[in-house]
């Protein structure tokens, strides 16, 4: 009869564990996908490849110049002013020419040329024709054909400037863009931004569903404990499977992303040659890390201090919790000799003060708040709005599902420790007492 109850208990609990494992795997997979997409987005929209890129400035300036040439027209007042300028220049040329002609000539040929000019050239008539010439010049400048020639000249000058201006990042930037556009099957920056934003929105939604489903499984274990707290015969089976649920929470919590730190200039808009020049989504800084990633990064460095910190984080936030869970599992399943062993007993009951998982949660939360405050204050200084320049900055620092799952593990493991002390251990002590009484 007892075995029947155990089977009826084990089957649904195994189903819950299977569902938690599946949800945890989905959270891990989706978290990695999200991290990769965000890193690609940060690469394409990096300030290095945007606001600080010669290539980007060249393209945007070329568009503005083309617009300026295409829309080039003189207003009536500008035409009057220009006509005066042209008339002054032409009258100045006539004055200079007449002065040259009136110079004393020493040679016979010079004297003949001077006499011929005076006979055939009338200065007053020539000056009278100046306004007509000036109007014709303005008319020719306003012709579409003249604008096209001007556009070709300007474009050639821009290309010459491009050839003489060297930026080592241009080739790298183009290669990165070609690679990313091919990866996401897009053609330009706008379509890349739209597609990646849509993908991230979908991934965030799915990750949230799987993460909370996983936490729901852990909550079901605790609810079952409430219903079966008086069923001493089933405690060992329930406790063992509960420990496996805690292990799942720990593995997913330390392996997935916990915090994203991102600072960006959402828009930078200013006027150049009467046209708006706009830069969007300029990523100033982006990092995405989980506990295990931080440990690996620290251990791979050549600095002794970093290696020491990485080793401490690994020991107190990963190794100790694993040892504690393993000891609790062995204690609940093991031989009496094992259960009474000092090592297993210590990790099962007394290692809580050395396990820093709860401290790590607090540290991550404080890091999040600190980054948020620092970035908010620094980015606020970059928010500018006047008639010449407008900038809008955003702080997209956020806690990720890995933090929520790791926090849930900390709370869940504390509850399981209390269950071990108050339910499993008293039942074991009662069993030993009954055994001693029977021997007497």
Tab-separated table of C-alpha atoms in Angstrom:
chain	number	residue	atom	x	y	z
A	1	UNK	CA	0.000	0.000	0.000
A	2	UNK	CA	2.857	2.356	0.884
A	3	UNK	CA	4.629	1.639	-2.409
A	4	UNK	CA	1.427	2.457	-4.223
A	5	UNK	CA	1.309	5.891	-2.568
A	6	UNK	CA	4.969	6.459	-3.404
A	7	UNK	CA	4.375	5.640	-7.065
A	8	UNK	CA	1.377	7.952	-7.135
A	9	UNK	CA	3.615	10.659	-5.674
A	10	UNK	CA	6.686	10.005	-7.845
A	11	UNK	CA	4.888	10.067	-11.216
A	12	UNK	CA	3.497	13.633	-10.981
A	13	UNK	CA	6.685	14.901	-9.323
A	14	UNK	CA	8.803	13.463	-12.139
A	15	UNK	CA	6.438	15.115	-14.604
A	16	UNK	CA	6.942	18.450	-12.813
A	17	UNK	CA	10.731	17.953	-12.849
A	18	UNK	CA	10.622	17.117	-16.556
A	19	UNK	CA	8.607	20.246	-17.251
A	20	UNK	CA	11.019	22.334	-15.152
A	21	UNK	CA	14.007	20.858	-17.010
A	22	UNK	CA	12.397	21.628	-20.373
A	23	UNK	CA	11.518	25.191	-19.325
A	24	UNK	CA	15.023	25.684	-17.924
A	25	UNK	CA	16.587	24.529	-21.188
A	26	UNK	CA	14.330	26.934	-23.103
A	27	UNK	CA	15.266	29.804	-20.791
A	28	UNK	CA	18.971	29.020	-21.294
A	29	UNK	CA	18.622	28.762	-25.088
A	30	UNK	CA	16.493	31.892	-25.424
A	31	UNK	CA	18.789	33.810	-23.075
A	32	UNK	CA	21.788	32.994	-25.276
A	33	UNK	CA	19.844	33.985	-28.399
A	34	UNK	CA	18.834	37.261	-26.794
A	35	UNK	CA	22.409	37.984	-25.754
A	36	UNK	CA	23.734	37.281	-29.260
A	37	UNK	CA	21.115	39.489	-30.940
A	38	UNK	CA	21.766	42.323	-28.487
A	39	UNK	CA	25.507	42.052	-29.056
A	40	UNK	CA	24.954	42.170	-32.832
A	41	UNK	CA	22.642	45.156	-32.407
A	42	UNK	CA	25.236	46.891	-30.223
A	43	UNK	CA	27.936	46.185	-32.813
A	44	UNK	CA	26.012	47.584	-35.780
A	45	UNK	CA	24.785	50.590	-33.792
A	46	UNK	CA	28.029	51.183	-31.941
A	47	UNK	CA	29.035	54.825	-31.712
A	48	UNK	CA	32.310	53.750	-33.349
A	49	UNK	CA	30.411	52.733	-36.500
A	50	UNK	CA	27.977	55.650	-36.236
A	51	UNK	CA	28.630	59.066	-34.780
A	52	UNK	CA	32.409	58.545	-34.839
A	53	UNK	CA	32.498	56.943	-38.290
A	54	UNK	CA	33.936	58.935	-41.214
A	55	UNK	CA	31.950	56.696	-43.567
A	56	UNK	CA	28.626	57.570	-41.901
A	57	UNK	CA	29.395	61.286	-41.947
A	58	UNK	CA	30.420	61.121	-45.598
A	59	UNK	CA	27.162	59.442	-46.625
A	60	UNK	CA	24.976	61.791	-44.615
A	61	UNK	CA	26.825	64.929	-45.784
A	62	UNK	CA	26.597	63.753	-49.411
A	63	UNK	CA	22.800	63.399	-49.072
A	64	UNK	CA	22.511	66.890	-47.565
A	65	UNK	CA	24.667	68.427	-50.307
A	66	UNK	CA	22.598	66.724	-53.006
A	67	UNK	CA	19.420	68.048	-51.429
A	68	UNK	CA	20.909	71.517	-51.226
A	69	UNK	CA	21.909	71.469	-54.893
A	70	UNK	CA	18.576	70.004	-55.983
A	71	UNK	CA	16.663	72.672	-54.092
A	72	UNK	CA	19.036	75.454	-55.063
A	73	UNK	CA	17.037	78.550	-56.148
A	74	UNK	CA	17.480	82.290	-55.698
A	75	UNK	CA	14.730	84.294	-54.050
A	76	UNK	CA	13.807	87.651	-55.691
A	77	UNK	CA	15.750	89.586	-53.065
A	78	UNK	CA	18.756	87.260	-53.495
A	79	UNK	CA	18.598	87.762	-57.264
A	80	UNK	CA	18.674	91.543	-56.811
A	81	UNK	CA	21.625	91.324	-54.455
A	82	UNK	CA	23.432	88.901	-56.748
A	83	UNK	CA	22.771	91.139	-59.774
A	84	UNK	CA	24.332	94.066	-57.955
A	85	UNK	CA	27.367	91.962	-57.101
A	86	UNK	CA	27.743	90.750	-60.694
A	87	UNK	CA	27.303	94.312	-62.043
A	88	UNK	CA	29.970	95.599	-59.671
A	89	UNK	CA	32.370	92.857	-60.748
A	90	UNK	CA	31.719	93.490	-64.441
A	91	UNK	CA	32.046	97.281	-64.057
A	92	UNK	CA	35.271	96.690	-62.160
A	93	UNK	CA	36.585	94.563	-65.021
A	94	UNK	CA	35.620	97.242	-67.559
A	95	UNK	CA	37.354	99.921	-65.479
A	96	UNK	CA	40.475	97.792	-65.219
A	97	UNK	CA	40.452	97.065	-68.973
A	98	UNK	CA	40.050	100.734	-69.880
A	99	UNK	CA	42.880	101.675	-67.510
A	100	UNK	CA	45.159	99.146	-69.195
A	101	UNK	CA	44.214	100.477	-72.637
A	102	UNK	CA	44.809	104.118	-71.609
A	103	UNK	CA	48.345	103.445	-70.453
A	104	UNK	CA	50.997	105.301	-72.498
A	105	UNK	CA	52.161	103.108	-75.383
A	106	UNK	CA	55.757	103.247	-76.586
A	107	UNK	CA	55.579	100.926	-79.577
A	108	UNK	CA	53.794	101.559	-82.859
A	109	UNK	CA	51.664	98.388	-82.488
A	110	UNK	CA	50.549	99.437	-79.005
A	111	UNK	CA	49.559	102.877	-80.214
A	112	UNK	CA	47.550	101.358	-83.101
A	113	UNK	CA	45.676	98.997	-80.681
A	114	UNK	CA	44.887	101.889	-78.353
A	115	UNK	CA	43.529	103.991	-81.202
A	116	UNK	CA	41.428	101.066	-82.528
A	117	UNK	CA	39.834	100.445	-79.107
A	118	UNK	CA	38.932	104.092	-78.700
A	119	UNK	CA	37.331	104.129	-82.152
A	120	UNK	CA	35.315	100.878	-81.886
A	121	UNK	CA	34.683	100.575	-78.114
A	122	UNK	CA	32.316	102.970	-76.406
A	123	UNK	CA	32.734	102.772	-72.632
A	124	UNK	CA	29.288	104.212	-71.877
A	125	UNK	CA	27.543	101.747	-74.192
A	126	UNK	CA	29.564	98.882	-72.714
A	127	UNK	CA	28.564	99.841	-69.171
A	128	UNK	CA	24.945	100.191	-70.263
A	129	UNK	CA	24.957	96.531	-71.305
A	130	UNK	CA	26.234	95.328	-67.910
A	131	UNK	CA	22.744	94.885	-66.270
A	132	UNK	CA	21.598	92.755	-69.194
A	133	UNK	CA	24.683	90.554	-68.974
A	134	UNK	CA	24.197	90.169	-65.215
A	135	UNK	CA	20.563	89.073	-65.648
A	136	UNK	CA	21.594	86.509	-68.270
A	137	UNK	CA	24.271	85.073	-65.988
A	138	UNK	CA	21.723	84.609	-63.167
A	139	UNK	CA	19.301	83.033	-65.620
A	140	UNK	CA	21.927	80.519	-66.746
A	141	UNK	CA	22.823	79.641	-63.144
A	142	UNK	CA	19.172	78.802	-62.370
A	143	UNK	CA	18.839	76.383	-65.312
A	144	UNK	CA	18.437	72.633	-64.420
A	145	UNK	CA	21.415	71.773	-66.621
A	146	UNK	CA	23.618	74.131	-64.606
A	147	UNK	CA	22.407	72.512	-61.359
A	148	UNK	CA	23.279	69.078	-62.720
A	149	UNK	CA	26.764	70.244	-63.666
A	150	UNK	CA	27.172	71.806	-60.219
A	151	UNK	CA	26.016	68.558	-58.601
A	152	UNK	CA	28.588	66.564	-60.597
A	153	UNK	CA	31.341	68.956	-59.617
A	154	UNK	CA	30.427	68.777	-55.921
A	155	UNK	CA	30.172	64.980	-55.975
A	156	UNK	CA	33.571	64.705	-57.618
A	157	UNK	CA	35.045	66.942	-54.931
A	158	UNK	CA	33.419	64.822	-52.204
A	159	UNK	CA	34.877	61.663	-53.763
A	160	UNK	CA	38.299	63.307	-53.943
A	161	UNK	CA	37.982	64.170	-50.256
A	162	UNK	CA	36.969	60.582	-49.477
A	163	UNK	CA	40.035	59.238	-51.292
A	164	UNK	CA	42.357	61.586	-49.429
A	165	UNK	CA	40.696	60.897	-46.043
A	166	UNK	CA	41.817	57.598	-44.517
A	167	UNK	CA	39.967	55.853	-41.716
A	168	UNK	CA	41.141	52.349	-40.843
A	169	UNK	CA	37.724	51.476	-39.409
A	170	UNK	CA	35.860	51.992	-42.702
A	171	UNK	CA	36.907	48.618	-44.163
A	172	UNK	CA	36.174	46.815	-40.892
A	173	UNK	CA	32.827	48.599	-40.594
A	174	UNK	CA	31.777	47.563	-44.097
A	175	UNK	CA	32.801	43.948	-43.508
A	176	UNK	CA	30.855	43.823	-40.232
A	177	UNK	CA	27.760	45.278	-41.871
A	178	UNK	CA	27.908	42.852	-44.791
A	179	UNK	CA	28.258	39.934	-42.372
A	180	UNK	CA	25.413	41.068	-40.096
A	181	UNK	CA	23.052	41.930	-42.949
A	182	UNK	CA	23.673	38.508	-44.467
A	183	UNK	CA	23.111	36.809	-41.096
A	184	UNK	CA	19.731	38.495	-40.542
A	185	UNK	CA	18.741	38.629	-44.238
A	186	UNK	CA	18.329	42.415	-44.367
A	187	UNK	CA	19.631	45.135	-46.700
A	188	UNK	CA	20.211	48.219	-44.562
A	189	UNK	CA	20.466	49.580	-41.026
A	190	UNK	CA	16.773	50.432	-40.677
A	191	UNK	CA	15.561	46.964	-41.661
A	192	UNK	CA	18.222	45.430	-39.376
A	193	UNK	CA	17.032	47.500	-36.404
A	194	UNK	CA	13.367	46.668	-37.059
A	195	UNK	CA	13.996	42.942	-37.427
A	196	UNK	CA	16.242	42.585	-34.375
A	197	UNK	CA	13.858	44.661	-32.237
A	198	UNK	CA	10.944	42.414	-33.250
A	199	UNK	CA	13.019	39.289	-32.527
A	200	UNK	CA	14.034	40.568	-29.083
A	201	UNK	CA	10.438	41.413	-28.205
A	202	UNK	CA	9.339	37.891	-29.100
A	203	UNK	CA	12.256	36.271	-27.233
A	204	UNK	CA	11.616	38.355	-24.096
A	205	UNK	CA	7.971	37.264	-24.099
A	206	UNK	CA	8.849	33.573	-24.502
A	207	UNK	CA	11.640	33.711	-21.918
A	208	UNK	CA	9.280	35.243	-19.365
A	209	UNK	CA	6.722	32.486	-19.924
A	210	UNK	CA	9.261	29.645	-19.523
A	211	UNK	CA	10.983	31.278	-16.531
A	212	UNK	CA	7.745	31.738	-14.596
A	213	UNK	CA	6.598	28.238	-15.585
A	214	UNK	CA	9.822	26.917	-14.057
A	215	UNK	CA	9.213	28.887	-10.863
A	216	UNK	CA	5.658	27.560	-10.853
A	217	UNK	CA	7.067	24.012	-10.782
A	218	UNK	CA	9.187	24.832	-7.732
A	219	UNK	CA	6.147	26.376	-6.062
A	220	UNK	CA	4.173	23.169	-6.700
A	221	UNK	CA	6.802	21.207	-4.750
A	222	UNK	CA	6.372	23.510	-1.761
A	223	UNK	CA	2.574	23.257	-1.974
A	224	UNK	CA	2.844	19.457	-2.012
A	225	UNK	CA	4.983	19.653	1.144
A	226	UNK	CA	2.144	21.529	2.845
A	227	UNK	CA	-0.308	18.790	2.002
A	228	UNK	CA	2.037	15.916	2.897
A	229	UNK	CA	3.786	17.331	5.967
A	230	UNK	CA	2.174	14.682	8.180
A	231	UNK	CA	2.883	11.795	5.771
A	232	UNK	CA	6.269	10.842	7.272
A	233	UNK	CA	6.650	7.768	5.069
A	234	UNK	CA	6.626	9.918	1.936
A	235	UNK	CA	9.003	12.611	3.186
A	236	UNK	CA	12.210	10.962	1.962
A	237	UNK	CA	10.922	10.501	-1.594
A	238	UNK	CA	9.480	14.007	-1.700
A	239	UNK	CA	12.665	15.531	-0.275
A	240	UNK	CA	14.923	13.804	-2.821
A	241	UNK	CA	12.854	15.028	-5.760
A	242	UNK	CA	12.648	18.493	-4.189
A	243	UNK	CA	16.451	18.620	-4.105
A	244	UNK	CA	16.551	17.846	-7.837
A	245	UNK	CA	14.196	20.778	-8.387
A	246	UNK	CA	16.617	23.005	-6.448
A	247	UNK	CA	19.525	21.760	-8.583
A	248	UNK	CA	17.609	22.690	-11.737
A	249	UNK	CA	17.014	26.201	-10.403
A	250	UNK	CA	20.694	26.594	-9.487
A	251	UNK	CA	22.016	25.340	-12.846
A	252	UNK	CA	19.729	27.577	-14.872
A	253	UNK	CA	20.268	30.532	-12.546
A	254	UNK	CA	24.079	30.557	-12.744
A	255	UNK	CA	24.306	29.719	-16.461
A	256	UNK	CA	21.899	32.293	-17.892
A	257	UNK	CA	22.211	36.047	-18.180
A	258	UNK	CA	21.457	37.944	-14.966
A	259	UNK	CA	21.952	41.584	-15.892
A	260	UNK	CA	22.180	43.687	-19.039
A	261	UNK	CA	23.942	47.053	-18.823
A	262	UNK	CA	23.290	49.322	-21.800
A	263	UNK	CA	23.649	53.052	-22.371
A	264	UNK	CA	22.687	54.613	-25.677
A	265	UNK	CA	22.014	57.901	-27.406
A	266	UNK	CA	18.512	57.279	-28.700
A	267	UNK	CA	18.580	60.223	-31.120
A	268	UNK	CA	21.057	62.984	-31.926
A	269	UNK	CA	19.627	65.676	-34.200
A	270	UNK	CA	21.355	68.841	-35.374
A	271	UNK	CA	21.254	71.215	-38.334
A	272	UNK	CA	23.906	71.246	-41.067
A	273	UNK	CA	23.586	73.506	-44.141
A	274	UNK	CA	19.943	74.057	-43.323
A	275	UNK	CA	19.215	70.280	-43.223
A	276	UNK	CA	18.676	67.994	-40.218
A	277	UNK	CA	21.384	65.397	-39.649
A	278	UNK	CA	20.131	62.560	-37.432
A	279	UNK	CA	21.964	59.674	-35.743
A	280	UNK	CA	19.802	57.018	-34.034
A	281	UNK	CA	20.479	54.190	-31.573
A	282	UNK	CA	24.097	55.077	-30.857
A	283	UNK	CA	25.249	52.443	-28.352
A	284	UNK	CA	27.746	53.900	-25.895
A	285	UNK	CA	28.176	50.772	-23.746
A	286	UNK	CA	26.726	47.257	-23.583
A	287	UNK	CA	27.507	44.244	-21.399
A	288	UNK	CA	25.475	41.118	-20.686
A	289	UNK	CA	26.716	38.659	-18.066
A	290	UNK	CA	25.687	35.798	-15.805
A	291	UNK	CA	27.488	34.430	-12.717
A	292	UNK	CA	29.231	31.604	-14.567
A	293	UNK	CA	30.353	33.981	-17.326
A	294	UNK	CA	31.779	36.412	-14.771
A	295	UNK	CA	33.702	33.572	-13.107
A	296	UNK	CA	35.117	32.371	-16.442
A	297	UNK	CA	36.171	35.888	-17.444
A	298	UNK	CA	37.928	36.465	-14.115
A	299	UNK	CA	39.699	33.105	-14.154
A	300	UNK	CA	40.979	33.650	-17.707
A	301	UNK	CA	42.738	36.898	-16.829
A	302	UNK	CA	46.442	37.055	-16.025
A	303	UNK	CA	45.941	39.204	-12.918
A	304	UNK	CA	46.209	37.339	-9.629
A	305	UNK	CA	43.606	39.567	-7.947
A	306	UNK	CA	41.005	38.816	-10.640
A	307	UNK	CA	41.705	35.088	-10.465
A	308	UNK	CA	41.308	35.166	-6.680
A	309	UNK	CA	37.977	37.000	-6.928
A	310	UNK	CA	36.757	34.569	-9.589
A	311	UNK	CA	37.732	31.585	-7.437
A	312	UNK	CA	35.931	33.038	-4.401
A	313	UNK	CA	32.752	33.725	-6.379
A	314	UNK	CA	32.863	30.182	-7.768
A	315	UNK	CA	33.411	28.611	-4.338
A	316	UNK	CA	30.880	30.585	-2.323
A	317	UNK	CA	28.124	31.004	-4.915
A	318	UNK	CA	28.362	27.788	-6.948
A	319	UNK	CA	30.527	25.139	-5.258
A	320	UNK	CA	29.106	25.580	-1.731
A	321	UNK	CA	25.438	25.518	-2.809
A	322	UNK	CA	26.106	22.402	-4.917
A	323	UNK	CA	27.892	20.749	-1.983
A	324	UNK	CA	25.045	21.675	0.347
A	325	UNK	CA	22.394	20.237	-1.995
A	326	UNK	CA	24.460	17.090	-2.627
A	327	UNK	CA	24.993	16.575	1.094
A	328	UNK	CA	21.300	17.037	1.800
A	329	UNK	CA	20.530	14.521	-0.938
A	330	UNK	CA	23.066	12.005	0.386
A	331	UNK	CA	21.830	12.531	3.921
A	332	UNK	CA	18.269	11.758	2.918
A	333	UNK	CA	19.260	8.695	0.835
A	334	UNK	CA	22.500	7.449	2.313
A	335	UNK	CA	23.505	4.758	4.707
A	336	UNK	CA	23.324	5.500	8.425
A	337	UNK	CA	27.113	5.650	8.544
A	338	UNK	CA	27.097	8.361	5.839
A	339	UNK	CA	24.360	10.300	7.538
A	340	UNK	CA	26.344	10.428	10.743
A	341	UNK	CA	29.565	11.423	8.978
A	342	UNK	CA	30.891	14.831	9.956
A	343	UNK	CA	31.498	16.018	6.360
A	344	UNK	CA	28.008	15.202	5.054
A	345	UNK	CA	26.359	16.400	8.253
A	346	UNK	CA	28.296	19.675	8.175
A	347	UNK	CA	27.372	20.559	4.599
A	348	UNK	CA	23.779	19.438	5.050
A	349	UNK	CA	23.129	21.435	8.237
A	350	UNK	CA	25.960	23.840	9.111
A	351	UNK	CA	27.357	25.156	5.807
A	352	UNK	CA	24.656	27.775	5.341
A	353	UNK	CA	26.788	30.504	6.885
A	354	UNK	CA	29.517	29.807	4.300
A	355	UNK	CA	27.173	29.695	1.324
A	356	UNK	CA	27.155	33.180	-0.193
A	357	UNK	CA	24.334	32.661	-2.692
A	358	UNK	CA	22.073	35.060	-0.804
A	359	UNK	CA	24.906	37.593	-0.603
A	360	UNK	CA	25.451	37.228	-4.342
A	361	UNK	CA	21.784	38.060	-4.945
A	362	UNK	CA	22.130	41.191	-2.846
A	363	UNK	CA	25.381	42.089	-4.643
A	364	UNK	CA	23.753	41.737	-8.057
A	365	UNK	CA	20.804	43.837	-6.945
A	366	UNK	CA	23.117	46.529	-5.571
A	367	UNK	CA	25.181	46.424	-8.772
A	368	UNK	CA	22.014	46.892	-10.782
A	369	UNK	CA	20.923	49.846	-8.672
A	370	UNK	CA	24.412	51.376	-8.774
A	371	UNK	CA	24.715	51.037	-12.553
A	372	UNK	CA	21.223	52.402	-12.968
A	373	UNK	CA	21.950	55.441	-10.806
A	374	UNK	CA	25.335	56.155	-12.380
A	375	UNK	CA	24.088	55.786	-15.947
A	376	UNK	CA	20.973	57.849	-15.255
A	377	UNK	CA	23.020	60.718	-13.833
A	378	UNK	CA	25.671	60.583	-16.553
A	379	UNK	CA	23.233	60.240	-19.442
A	380	UNK	CA	21.075	63.059	-18.068
A	381	UNK	CA	24.002	65.418	-18.705
A	382	UNK	CA	23.972	64.387	-22.374
A	383	UNK	CA	20.306	65.298	-22.826
A	384	UNK	CA	20.450	68.586	-24.754
A	385	UNK	CA	17.664	70.477	-26.445
A	386	UNK	CA	18.097	73.844	-28.157
A	387	UNK	CA	17.687	75.362	-31.592
A	388	UNK	CA	20.992	73.874	-32.808
A	389	UNK	CA	21.235	70.453	-31.179
A	390	UNK	CA	18.837	67.892	-29.717
A	391	UNK	CA	19.892	64.645	-27.993
A	392	UNK	CA	17.817	61.985	-26.217
A	393	UNK	CA	19.636	59.323	-24.158
A	394	UNK	CA	18.241	56.116	-22.664
A	395	UNK	CA	19.450	53.772	-19.937
A	396	UNK	CA	18.360	50.222	-20.820
A	397	UNK	CA	20.031	48.496	-17.875
A	398	UNK	CA	17.789	45.643	-16.719
A	399	UNK	CA	17.734	42.492	-14.607
A	400	UNK	CA	17.220	39.332	-16.637
A	401	UNK	CA	15.356	36.035	-15.970
A	402	UNK	CA	18.592	34.429	-14.726
A	403	UNK	CA	18.523	36.738	-11.703
A	404	UNK	CA	14.893	35.883	-10.907
A	405	UNK	CA	15.612	32.147	-11.154
A	406	UNK	CA	18.772	32.415	-9.020
A	407	UNK	CA	16.862	34.450	-6.423
A	408	UNK	CA	14.163	31.753	-6.439
A	409	UNK	CA	16.844	29.107	-5.891
A	410	UNK	CA	18.160	30.976	-2.841
A	411	UNK	CA	14.684	31.216	-1.298
A	412	UNK	CA	13.804	27.634	-2.267
A	413	UNK	CA	17.065	26.209	-0.832
A	414	UNK	CA	16.522	28.069	2.449
A	415	UNK	CA	13.050	26.546	2.706
A	416	UNK	CA	14.449	23.081	1.912
A	417	UNK	CA	17.072	23.517	4.648
A	418	UNK	CA	14.316	24.273	7.134
A	419	UNK	CA	12.324	21.254	5.900
A	420	UNK	CA	15.411	19.076	6.369
A	421	UNK	CA	15.880	20.327	9.928
A	422	UNK	CA	12.246	20.355	11.026
A	423	UNK	CA	10.729	17.451	9.084
A	424	UNK	CA	13.309	14.986	7.740
A	425	UNK	CA	15.790	15.125	10.633
A	426	UNK	CA	13.130	14.834	13.396
A	427	UNK	CA	11.656	11.854	11.562
A	428	UNK	CA	15.136	10.275	11.393
A	429	UNK	CA	15.744	10.964	15.093
A	430	UNK	CA	12.361	9.440	15.908
A	431	UNK	CA	13.289	6.362	13.876
A	432	UNK	CA	16.581	5.993	15.743
A	433	UNK	CA	14.798	6.413	19.071
A	434	UNK	CA	12.292	3.712	18.143
A	435	UNK	CA	15.177	1.453	17.101
A	436	UNK	CA	16.953	1.970	20.416
A	437	UNK	CA	13.753	1.280	22.355
A	438	UNK	CA	13.243	-1.951	20.438
A	439	UNK	CA	16.804	-3.079	21.244
A	440	UNK	CA	16.160	-2.434	24.935
